[in-house]
Amino acid sequence: MNVDPADGADGADRGDRADAGDTGQRSTEERIMEATFRALLEHGYCDLSIANIAEEFEMSKSSLYYHYDSKDDLLVAFLRFAAKRFEETTLSRPPSDPMADLEHLVEKLLPLEQRAEQREIQTVMSELRSQSVTNAAFREEFSDIDDLLVATIRDIVERGIEDGSFREVDSTRVAEHVVATLNGARAARATTNRETAPAAVRVSLASYLDTTLRGRR
Amino acid sequence: MNVDPADGADGADRGDRADAGDTGQRSTEERIMEATFRALLEHGYCDLSIANIAEEFEMSKSSLYYHYDSKDDLLVAFLRFAAKRFEETTLSRPPSDPMADLEHLVEKLLPLEQRAEQREIQTVMSELRSQSVTNAAFREEFSDIDDLLVATIRDIVERGIEDGSFREVDSTRVAEHVVATLNGARAARATTNRETAPAAVRVSLASYLDTTLRGRR
DNA sequence: GTCTATATTCTGATAGAC
DNA sequence: GTCTATCAGAATATAGAC
């Protein structure tokens, strides 16, 4: 199984079109990733088959085997694709006031009202994450994702401590708490009908951050 | 699909041995549930097959179809079995001091050191929960489980408010926060290699409860 | 690069003997 | 209640034409 991040597609890639994106055309690999995304939304991870993906791809099954050596290979590539999309749609923006940054991140990760696109990527990530229980490559990827989330929040908290707007808390501990709470609430949204839970957590989390970081009550 | 909680096994049950457990013998249905548990641990939900289960059961595949109408039927029965086991091993104990009760519940749900049996049931529940994304019956069950967890914590908090040991907080909001945080940390344990995360969350959660419920810092 | 056709294995499920 | 034998369909993957 190929998990080298430097290799965009996989070992079966013939090496042409080394860097797409400059043209308006999407590469075949990108189109396969998009097709996999749709197939995963429609069928779920367990019922995801090469036939499903080929259907969304609107090409034959055997075409997929030209671009990827195996189903496993394709899915590992897709995991990286989905993780990248997740990070792009939730992280990274110019830094401003630390508390505003925290609130912005919370809103990105657990929006009060979810747009369809965002709900879809969350659903897919939720399906993929559960595979980490039995799949080591997936487990590595989600370890990295959570590490990145914790590091992002920890950095914001430390910035707030340095500029004097936050109290001197254990930034890692606070970051771990926030990530666990957000992940739990996001899981609730993906796996239960408890529709009021995310809003309650949002309110409680805002209160927690205000109390913990600014000492208010 | 049969989801009637009053019907212990399923529609295919012939009705004999209406109430096992009085004898030392485990019923065939119980043995099938145990076999499913082991097969699920070994193969994961996606690769779980009737053949896998029969192997652990040490009987033929067709025997399973005598006791359950279909694979779906068996899995819904297993979901109820696993949920019951989860609740038995984590909830319910004689009430004592509210803060001690909360700490006890947190330790049960997110133990600092996990015994093998407890890790196994958590792993299986994690696998099952992810199926809620695409399976309505599973989604209902996990909505009920989270409802029960929130209600349990809310009741403890309200008891603490009544006896004067806790401040007058929004008990539902606090309970939702704690459940989300615990579920997130439990998911991290099941789906990542971030081994220090649960302990960090435990410390932060204890601090959160002390600050929120008793106004200390 | 993409296709059709096919090999092979495994799946859930059933028939019928005991 | 449990077994063996078997079915029909779907799964991953490959061969070879174009």
Coordinates of C-alpha atoms (C1' of nucleotides) in Angstrom, one line a residue:
Chain A
M1 CA 0.0 0.0 0.0
N2 CA 1.3 3.4 -1.0
V3 CA 1.1 6.1 1.7
D4 CA 3.9 8.4 0.5
P5 CA 2.5 11.9 0.8
A6 CA 4.8 13.1 -2.0
D7 CA 3.2 10.9 -4.5
G8 CA -0.1 12.5 -5.5
A9 CA -1.8 9.6 -7.0
D10 CA -0.1 6.3 -6.4
G11 CA 2.5 3.8 -7.7
A12 CA 0.4 3.0 -10.7
D13 CA 0.5 6.6 -11.9
R14 CA 2.3 6.7 -15.2
G15 CA 4.0 10.0 -14.3
D16 CA 2.4 12.2 -17.0
R17 CA 0.7 15.5 -16.0
A18 CA 3.0 15.7 -13.0
D19 CA 1.4 18.9 -11.8
A20 CA -2.2 19.6 -12.8
G21 CA -4.2 22.6 -11.6
D22 CA -2.4 25.1 -13.9
T23 CA -4.9 24.1 -16.6
G24 CA -8.6 24.4 -16.0
Q25 CA -8.8 20.6 -16.5
R26 CA -9.0 18.3 -13.5
S27 CA -6.8 15.3 -13.7
T28 CA -8.3 11.9 -13.9
E29 CA -7.0 11.2 -10.4
E30 CA -8.9 14.2 -9.1
R31 CA -12.0 13.1 -10.9
I32 CA -11.7 9.6 -9.3
M33 CA -11.3 11.2 -5.9
E34 CA -14.5 13.2 -6.5
A35 CA -16.3 10.1 -7.6
T36 CA -15.1 8.2 -4.5
F37 CA -16.4 11.1 -2.4
R38 CA -19.9 10.9 -3.9
A39 CA -20.0 7.1 -3.8
L40 CA -19.0 7.1 -0.2
L41 CA -21.8 9.6 0.6
E42 CA -24.3 7.5 -1.2
H43 CA -23.3 4.0 -0.1
G44 CA -21.2 4.4 3.1
Y45 CA -17.8 2.9 3.7
C46 CA -18.8 -0.7 4.2
D47 CA -20.8 -0.9 1.0
L48 CA -18.3 1.1 -1.0
S49 CA -17.2 -1.0 -4.0
I50 CA -15.1 -0.4 -7.1
A51 CA -18.3 -0.7 -9.1
N52 CA -19.9 2.1 -7.0
I53 CA -17.0 4.4 -7.7
A54 CA -16.9 3.6 -11.4
E55 CA -20.6 4.4 -11.6
E56 CA -20.0 7.9 -10.1
F57 CA -16.8 8.2 -12.2
E58 CA -18.8 7.3 -15.3
M59 CA -16.1 5.1 -16.5
S60 CA -15.4 1.3 -16.3
K61 CA -14.1 -0.5 -13.3
S62 CA -10.9 -1.5 -15.0
S63 CA -10.0 2.1 -15.6
L64 CA -9.7 2.6 -11.9
Y65 CA -7.2 -0.2 -11.8
Y66 CA -5.1 1.6 -14.4
H67 CA -4.7 4.5 -12.0
Y68 CA -4.6 2.6 -8.7
D69 CA -3.1 -0.8 -8.0
S70 CA -5.9 -1.9 -5.7
K71 CA -9.0 -0.8 -3.8
D72 CA -6.8 -0.3 -0.7
D73 CA -4.4 1.8 -2.6
L74 CA -7.3 4.0 -3.9
L75 CA -8.8 4.4 -0.5
V76 CA -5.5 5.4 1.1
A77 CA -5.2 8.1 -1.6
F78 CA -8.7 9.2 -0.9
L79 CA -8.1 9.5 2.8
R80 CA -5.3 12.0 2.1
F81 CA -7.5 13.8 -0.4
A82 CA -10.4 14.0 2.2
A83 CA -8.1 15.1 5.0
K84 CA -6.6 17.8 2.8
R85 CA -10.1 19.1 1.9
F86 CA -11.1 19.0 5.6
E87 CA -8.1 21.0 6.6
E88 CA -8.6 23.5 3.8
T89 CA -12.3 24.1 4.7
T90 CA -11.7 24.4 8.5
L91 CA -8.2 25.6 9.3
S92 CA -5.8 28.4 8.2
R93 CA -6.7 32.0 8.1
P94 CA -4.8 35.2 8.9
P95 CA -4.4 35.6 12.7
S96 CA -6.2 38.3 14.5
D97 CA -7.4 38.6 18.1
P98 CA -6.8 35.3 19.9
M99 CA -10.3 34.9 21.3
A100 CA -11.8 35.8 17.9
D101 CA -9.5 33.2 16.4
L102 CA -10.7 30.6 18.8
E103 CA -14.4 31.5 18.2
H104 CA -13.8 31.3 14.5
L105 CA -12.2 27.9 14.7
V106 CA -15.1 26.6 16.9
E107 CA -17.6 28.0 14.4
K108 CA -15.7 26.3 11.5
L109 CA -15.5 22.9 13.3
L110 CA -19.0 22.9 14.8
P111 CA -21.1 25.4 12.9
L112 CA -24.5 26.2 14.3
E113 CA -25.9 25.9 10.8
Q114 CA -24.1 23.6 8.4
R115 CA -23.9 24.2 4.7
A116 CA -24.5 21.0 2.5
E117 CA -20.9 20.9 1.4
Q118 CA -19.6 21.1 5.0
R119 CA -22.0 18.5 6.2
E120 CA -20.9 16.2 3.4
I121 CA -17.2 16.4 4.2
Q122 CA -17.9 15.9 7.9
T123 CA -20.0 12.8 7.1
V124 CA -17.3 11.4 5.0
M125 CA -14.6 12.1 7.6
S126 CA -16.7 10.5 10.2
E127 CA -17.0 7.3 8.1
L128 CA -13.3 7.3 7.4
R129 CA -12.4 7.9 11.1
S130 CA -14.2 4.8 12.2
Q131 CA -12.0 2.7 10.0
S132 CA -9.0 3.7 12.1
V133 CA -10.1 1.2 14.7
T134 CA -8.9 -1.6 12.4
N135 CA -6.7 0.1 9.8
A136 CA -3.3 1.4 10.8
A137 CA -2.8 3.7 7.8
F138 CA -6.1 5.4 8.6
R139 CA -5.2 5.6 12.3
E140 CA -2.0 7.4 11.5
E141 CA -3.8 10.0 9.4
F142 CA -6.4 10.7 12.1
S143 CA -3.7 10.9 14.7
D144 CA -2.1 13.6 12.5
I145 CA -5.4 15.5 12.1
D146 CA -6.0 15.6 15.8
D147 CA -2.4 16.6 16.4
L148 CA -2.8 19.4 14.0
L149 CA -6.1 20.6 15.6
V150 CA -4.5 20.5 19.1
A151 CA -1.4 22.4 17.9
T152 CA -3.5 25.0 16.2
I153 CA -5.6 25.7 19.3
R154 CA -2.5 25.5 21.6
D155 CA -0.8 28.2 19.4
I156 CA -3.7 30.5 19.6
V157 CA -3.9 30.1 23.4
E158 CA -0.2 30.8 23.7
R159 CA -0.5 33.9 21.6
G160 CA -3.2 35.1 23.9
I161 CA -1.1 34.4 27.0
E162 CA 1.8 36.3 25.5
D163 CA -0.2 39.4 24.6
G164 CA -1.7 39.4 28.0
S165 CA -5.3 38.8 27.0
F166 CA -5.4 35.2 28.5
R167 CA -4.5 33.9 31.9
E168 CA -1.4 31.6 32.2
V169 CA -3.2 28.3 31.7
D170 CA -1.7 24.9 30.5
S171 CA -2.3 25.6 26.8
T172 CA -1.9 21.9 25.8
R173 CA -4.5 20.8 28.3
V174 CA -7.0 23.4 27.2
A175 CA -6.4 22.5 23.6
E176 CA -6.9 18.8 24.3
H177 CA -10.1 19.6 26.1
V178 CA -11.5 21.7 23.3
V179 CA -10.6 19.2 20.6
A180 CA -12.2 16.3 22.5
T181 CA -15.3 18.3 23.1
L182 CA -15.6 19.4 19.5
N183 CA -14.9 15.9 18.2
G184 CA -17.5 14.5 20.5
A185 CA -20.1 17.0 19.4
R186 CA -19.3 16.5 15.8
A187 CA -19.6 12.7 16.3
A188 CA -23.0 13.4 17.9
R189 CA -24.1 15.3 14.9
A190 CA -22.9 12.5 12.5
T191 CA -24.2 9.5 14.5
T192 CA -27.3 10.6 16.5
N193 CA -30.6 12.4 16.1
R194 CA -29.8 14.6 19.1
E195 CA -30.2 17.8 17.2
T196 CA -30.0 20.2 20.1
A197 CA -26.7 18.8 21.4
P198 CA -24.3 20.8 19.2
A199 CA -25.8 24.1 20.1
A200 CA -25.7 23.3 23.9
V201 CA -22.0 22.4 23.5
R202 CA -21.3 25.6 21.6
V203 CA -22.8 27.7 24.5
S204 CA -21.0 25.7 27.1
L205 CA -17.7 25.7 25.3
A206 CA -17.8 29.5 24.9
S207 CA -18.5 29.8 28.6
Y208 CA -15.6 27.4 29.3
L209 CA -13.2 29.4 27.2
D210 CA -14.2 32.7 28.8
T211 CA -13.9 31.3 32.3
T212 CA -10.7 29.4 31.7
L213 CA -8.8 31.9 29.6
R214 CA -10.1 35.2 30.9
G215 CA -11.2 34.2 34.4
R216 CA -14.7 35.6 33.9
R217 CA -17.9 34.0 35.1
Chain B
M1 CA -35.9 -5.9 10.6
N2 CA -37.0 -6.6 14.1
V3 CA -36.1 -3.9 16.6
D4 CA -38.7 -4.7 19.3
P5 CA -36.9 -4.5 22.6
A6 CA -39.4 -6.9 24.2
D7 CA -38.3 -9.7 21.9
G8 CA -35.0 -11.0 23.2
A9 CA -33.7 -12.8 20.1
D10 CA -35.8 -12.1 17.0
G11 CA -38.7 -13.2 14.9
A12 CA -37.1 -16.5 14.0
D13 CA -36.9 -17.5 17.7
R14 CA -39.1 -20.5 18.1
G15 CA -40.3 -19.4 21.6
D16 CA -38.8 -22.1 23.7
R17 CA -36.6 -21.2 26.7
A18 CA -38.5 -17.9 27.2
D19 CA -36.3 -16.8 30.1
A20 CA -32.8 -18.2 30.3
G21 CA -30.3 -17.3 33.0
D22 CA -32.0 -19.2 35.8
T23 CA -30.1 -22.2 34.7
G24 CA -26.3 -22.0 34.5
Q25 CA -26.5 -22.7 30.7
R26 CA -26.3 -19.8 28.3
S27 CA -28.9 -19.9 25.6
T28 CA -27.9 -20.3 22.0
E29 CA -28.8 -16.7 21.3
E30 CA -26.4 -15.6 24.0
R31 CA -23.6 -17.7 22.6
I32 CA -24.3 -16.2 19.1
M33 CA -24.0 -12.7 20.6
E34 CA -20.7 -13.6 22.2
A35 CA -19.5 -15.1 18.9
T36 CA -20.5 -12.0 17.1
F37 CA -18.7 -9.9 19.7
R38 CA -15.4 -11.8 19.1
A39 CA -15.8 -11.8 15.3
L40 CA -16.4 -8.1 15.3
L41 CA -13.2 -7.5 17.4
E42 CA -11.2 -9.7 15.0
H43 CA -12.5 -8.6 11.6
G44 CA -14.1 -5.2 12.1
Y45 CA -17.7 -4.3 11.1
C46 CA -17.1 -4.0 7.4
D47 CA -15.4 -7.4 7.1
L48 CA -17.9 -9.1 9.4
S49 CA -19.6 -12.0 7.7
I50 CA -21.9 -14.7 8.6
A51 CA -19.0 -17.1 8.0
N52 CA -16.8 -15.1 10.5
I53 CA -19.5 -15.4 13.2
A54 CA -20.1 -19.1 12.6
E55 CA -16.4 -19.7 13.0
E56 CA -16.4 -18.1 16.4
F57 CA -19.7 -19.8 17.2
E58 CA -18.2 -23.1 16.3
M59 CA -21.3 -24.1 14.4
S60 CA -22.4 -23.9 10.8
K61 CA -23.6 -20.8 9.0
S62 CA -27.0 -22.2 8.5
S63 CA -27.5 -22.6 12.2
L64 CA -27.4 -18.8 12.5
Y65 CA -30.2 -18.6 10.0
Y66 CA -32.3 -20.8 12.2
H67 CA -32.1 -18.3 15.0
Y68 CA -32.1 -15.1 13.0
D69 CA -33.9 -14.3 9.8
S70 CA -31.0 -12.4 8.2
K71 CA -27.7 -10.8 8.8
D72 CA -29.4 -7.5 9.4
D73 CA -31.6 -9.1 12.0
L74 CA -28.7 -10.6 13.8
L75 CA -26.8 -7.3 13.8
V76 CA -29.7 -5.3 15.2
A77 CA -30.0 -7.9 18.0
F78 CA -26.3 -7.6 18.6
L79 CA -26.5 -3.8 18.8
R80 CA -29.0 -4.1 21.6
F81 CA -26.8 -6.8 23.3
A82 CA -23.7 -4.6 23.1
A83 CA -25.6 -1.4 24.2
K84 CA -26.9 -3.3 27.3
R85 CA -23.4 -4.6 28.1
F86 CA -22.0 -1.1 27.7
E87 CA -24.6 0.4 30.1
E88 CA -24.1 -2.4 32.6
T89 CA -20.4 -1.9 32.7
T90 CA -20.5 1.9 32.9
L91 CA -23.7 3.1 34.5
S92 CA -25.8 2.4 37.6
R93 CA -24.5 2.3 41.1
P94 CA -25.9 3.4 44.5
P95 CA -25.9 7.2 44.7
S96 CA -23.5 8.9 47.1
D97 CA -21.9 12.3 47.1
P98 CA -22.7 14.1 43.8
M99 CA -19.1 15.1 43.0
A100 CA -17.9 11.5 43.8
D101 CA -20.6 10.2 41.5
L102 CA -19.5 12.4 38.7
E103 CA -15.8 11.4 39.2
H104 CA -16.8 7.8 39.3
L105 CA -18.8 8.1 36.1
V106 CA -15.9 9.9 34.4
E107 CA -13.5 7.1 35.5
K108 CA -15.9 4.5 34.2
L109 CA -16.3 6.1 30.8
L110 CA -12.7 7.2 30.3
P111 CA -10.6 5.1 32.6
L112 CA -6.9 6.1 33.0
E113 CA -6.0 2.5 32.7
Q114 CA -8.3 0.3 30.7
R115 CA -8.8 -3.4 31.4
A116 CA -8.9 -5.6 28.4
E117 CA -12.6 -6.4 28.7
Q118 CA -13.5 -2.7 28.9
R119 CA -11.2 -1.8 26.0
E120 CA -13.0 -4.5 23.9
I121 CA -16.5 -3.3 24.6
Q122 CA -15.4 0.3 23.8
T123 CA -13.8 -0.8 20.5
V124 CA -16.9 -2.7 19.5
M125 CA -19.2 0.3 20.5
S126 CA -17.0 2.6 18.4
E127 CA -17.3 0.3 15.4
L128 CA -21.1 0.1 15.8
R129 CA -21.5 3.8 16.3
S130 CA -19.9 4.7 13.0
Q131 CA -22.6 2.6 11.3
S132 CA -25.2 5.2 12.6
V133 CA -24.1 7.5 9.8
T134 CA -25.9 5.3 7.2
N135 CA -28.1 3.0 9.4
A136 CA -31.3 4.5 10.9
A137 CA -31.8 1.7 13.5
F138 CA -28.2 2.1 14.7
R139 CA -28.7 5.9 14.9
E140 CA -31.7 5.5 17.1
E141 CA -29.8 3.3 19.5
F142 CA -26.9 5.6 19.8
S143 CA -29.2 8.6 20.2
D144 CA -30.8 6.7 23.2
I145 CA -27.4 5.9 24.6
D146 CA -26.3 9.5 24.5
D147 CA -29.6 10.6 25.9
L148 CA -29.2 8.3 28.8
L149 CA -25.6 9.5 29.5
V150 CA -26.8 13.1 29.5
A151 CA -29.7 12.3 31.7
T152 CA -27.6 10.5 34.2
I153 CA -25.1 13.3 34.5
R154 CA -27.8 16.0 34.6
D155 CA -29.5 14.1 37.4
I156 CA -26.3 14.0 39.4
V157 CA -25.7 17.7 38.8
E158 CA -29.3 18.6 39.9
R159 CA -28.9 16.5 43.0
G160 CA -25.7 18.5 43.8
I161 CA -27.6 21.8 43.3
E162 CA -30.4 20.7 45.5
D163 CA -28.2 19.6 48.4
G164 CA -26.2 22.9 48.1
S165 CA -22.9 21.5 47.1
F166 CA -23.1 22.8 43.5
R167 CA -23.7 26.3 42.2
E168 CA -27.0 26.8 40.2
V169 CA -25.7 26.0 36.7
D170 CA -27.7 24.9 33.6
S171 CA -27.5 21.2 34.4
T172 CA -28.4 20.1 30.8
R173 CA -25.7 22.3 29.3
V174 CA -23.1 21.0 31.7
A175 CA -24.2 17.4 31.0
E176 CA -24.0 17.9 27.2
H177 CA -20.6 19.4 27.6
V178 CA -19.3 16.5 29.7
V179 CA -20.8 13.8 27.4
A180 CA -19.4 15.5 24.2
T181 CA -15.9 15.7 25.9
L182 CA -16.0 12.1 27.1
N183 CA -17.2 10.8 23.7
G184 CA -14.5 12.8 21.9
A185 CA -11.8 11.5 24.2
R186 CA -13.1 8.0 23.9
A187 CA -13.1 8.3 20.1
A188 CA -9.5 9.5 20.2
R189 CA -8.6 6.4 22.2
A190 CA -10.3 4.1 19.7
T191 CA -9.2 5.9 16.5
T192 CA -5.8 7.5 17.1
N193 CA -2.4 6.8 18.5
R194 CA -2.6 9.9 20.7
E195 CA -2.0 8.1 23.9
T196 CA -1.6 11.1 26.2
A197 CA -4.8 12.7 25.1
P198 CA -7.2 10.9 27.4
A199 CA -5.2 11.7 30.5
A200 CA -5.0 15.4 29.5
V201 CA -8.8 15.5 29.0
R202 CA -9.3 13.8 32.4
V203 CA -7.3 16.5 34.2
S204 CA -9.0 19.3 32.3
L205 CA -12.4 17.8 32.8
A206 CA -11.9 17.5 36.6
S207 CA -10.8 21.2 36.6
Y208 CA -13.8 22.2 34.5
L209 CA -16.2 20.4 36.9
D210 CA -14.6 21.9 40.0
T211 CA -14.7 25.5 38.5
T212 CA -18.2 25.2 37.0
L213 CA -20.0 23.4 39.8
R214 CA -18.2 24.6 42.9
G215 CA -16.8 27.9 41.7
R216 CA -13.2 27.1 42.6
R217 CA -10.1 27.7 40.6
Chain C
dG1 C1' -6.1 5.2 -21.3
dT2 C1' -10.3 3.0 -21.7
dC3 C1' -12.9 -0.7 -23.0
dT4 C1' -15.3 -5.7 -22.7
dA5 C1' -15.0 -10.1 -21.0
dT6 C1' -13.7 -13.1 -17.7
dA7 C1' -11.4 -15.6 -13.7
dT8 C1' -11.8 -16.4 -8.9
dT9 C1' -13.3 -15.9 -4.5
dC10 C1' -16.6 -14.7 -1.3
dT11 C1' -21.2 -13.2 0.1
dG12 C1' -26.0 -13.9 2.1
dA13 C1' -29.3 -17.1 2.0
dT14 C1' -31.9 -21.7 1.1
dA15 C1' -33.1 -26.9 0.6
dG16 C1' -33.4 -30.9 2.5
dA17 C1' -31.3 -34.9 5.2
dC18 C1' -30.9 -36.3 10.0
Chain D
dG1 C1' -31.6 -27.6 16.0
dT2 C1' -27.9 -28.6 13.4
dC3 C1' -25.8 -30.3 9.4
dT4 C1' -23.9 -30.6 4.2
dA5 C1' -24.5 -29.0 -0.2
dT6 C1' -25.7 -25.6 -3.1
dC7 C1' -27.5 -21.4 -5.2
dA8 C1' -27.3 -16.8 -7.4
dG9 C1' -25.1 -12.6 -7.2
dA10 C1' -21.5 -9.5 -6.1
dA11 C1' -16.8 -8.6 -4.9
dT12 C1' -11.8 -7.6 -6.4
dA13 C1' -8.8 -8.1 -9.9
dT14 C1' -6.8 -9.4 -14.5
dA15 C1' -6.3 -10.3 -19.8
dG16 C1' -6.2 -8.6 -23.9
dA17 C1' -8.4 -5.8 -27.8
dC18 C1' -8.5 -1.0 -29.4

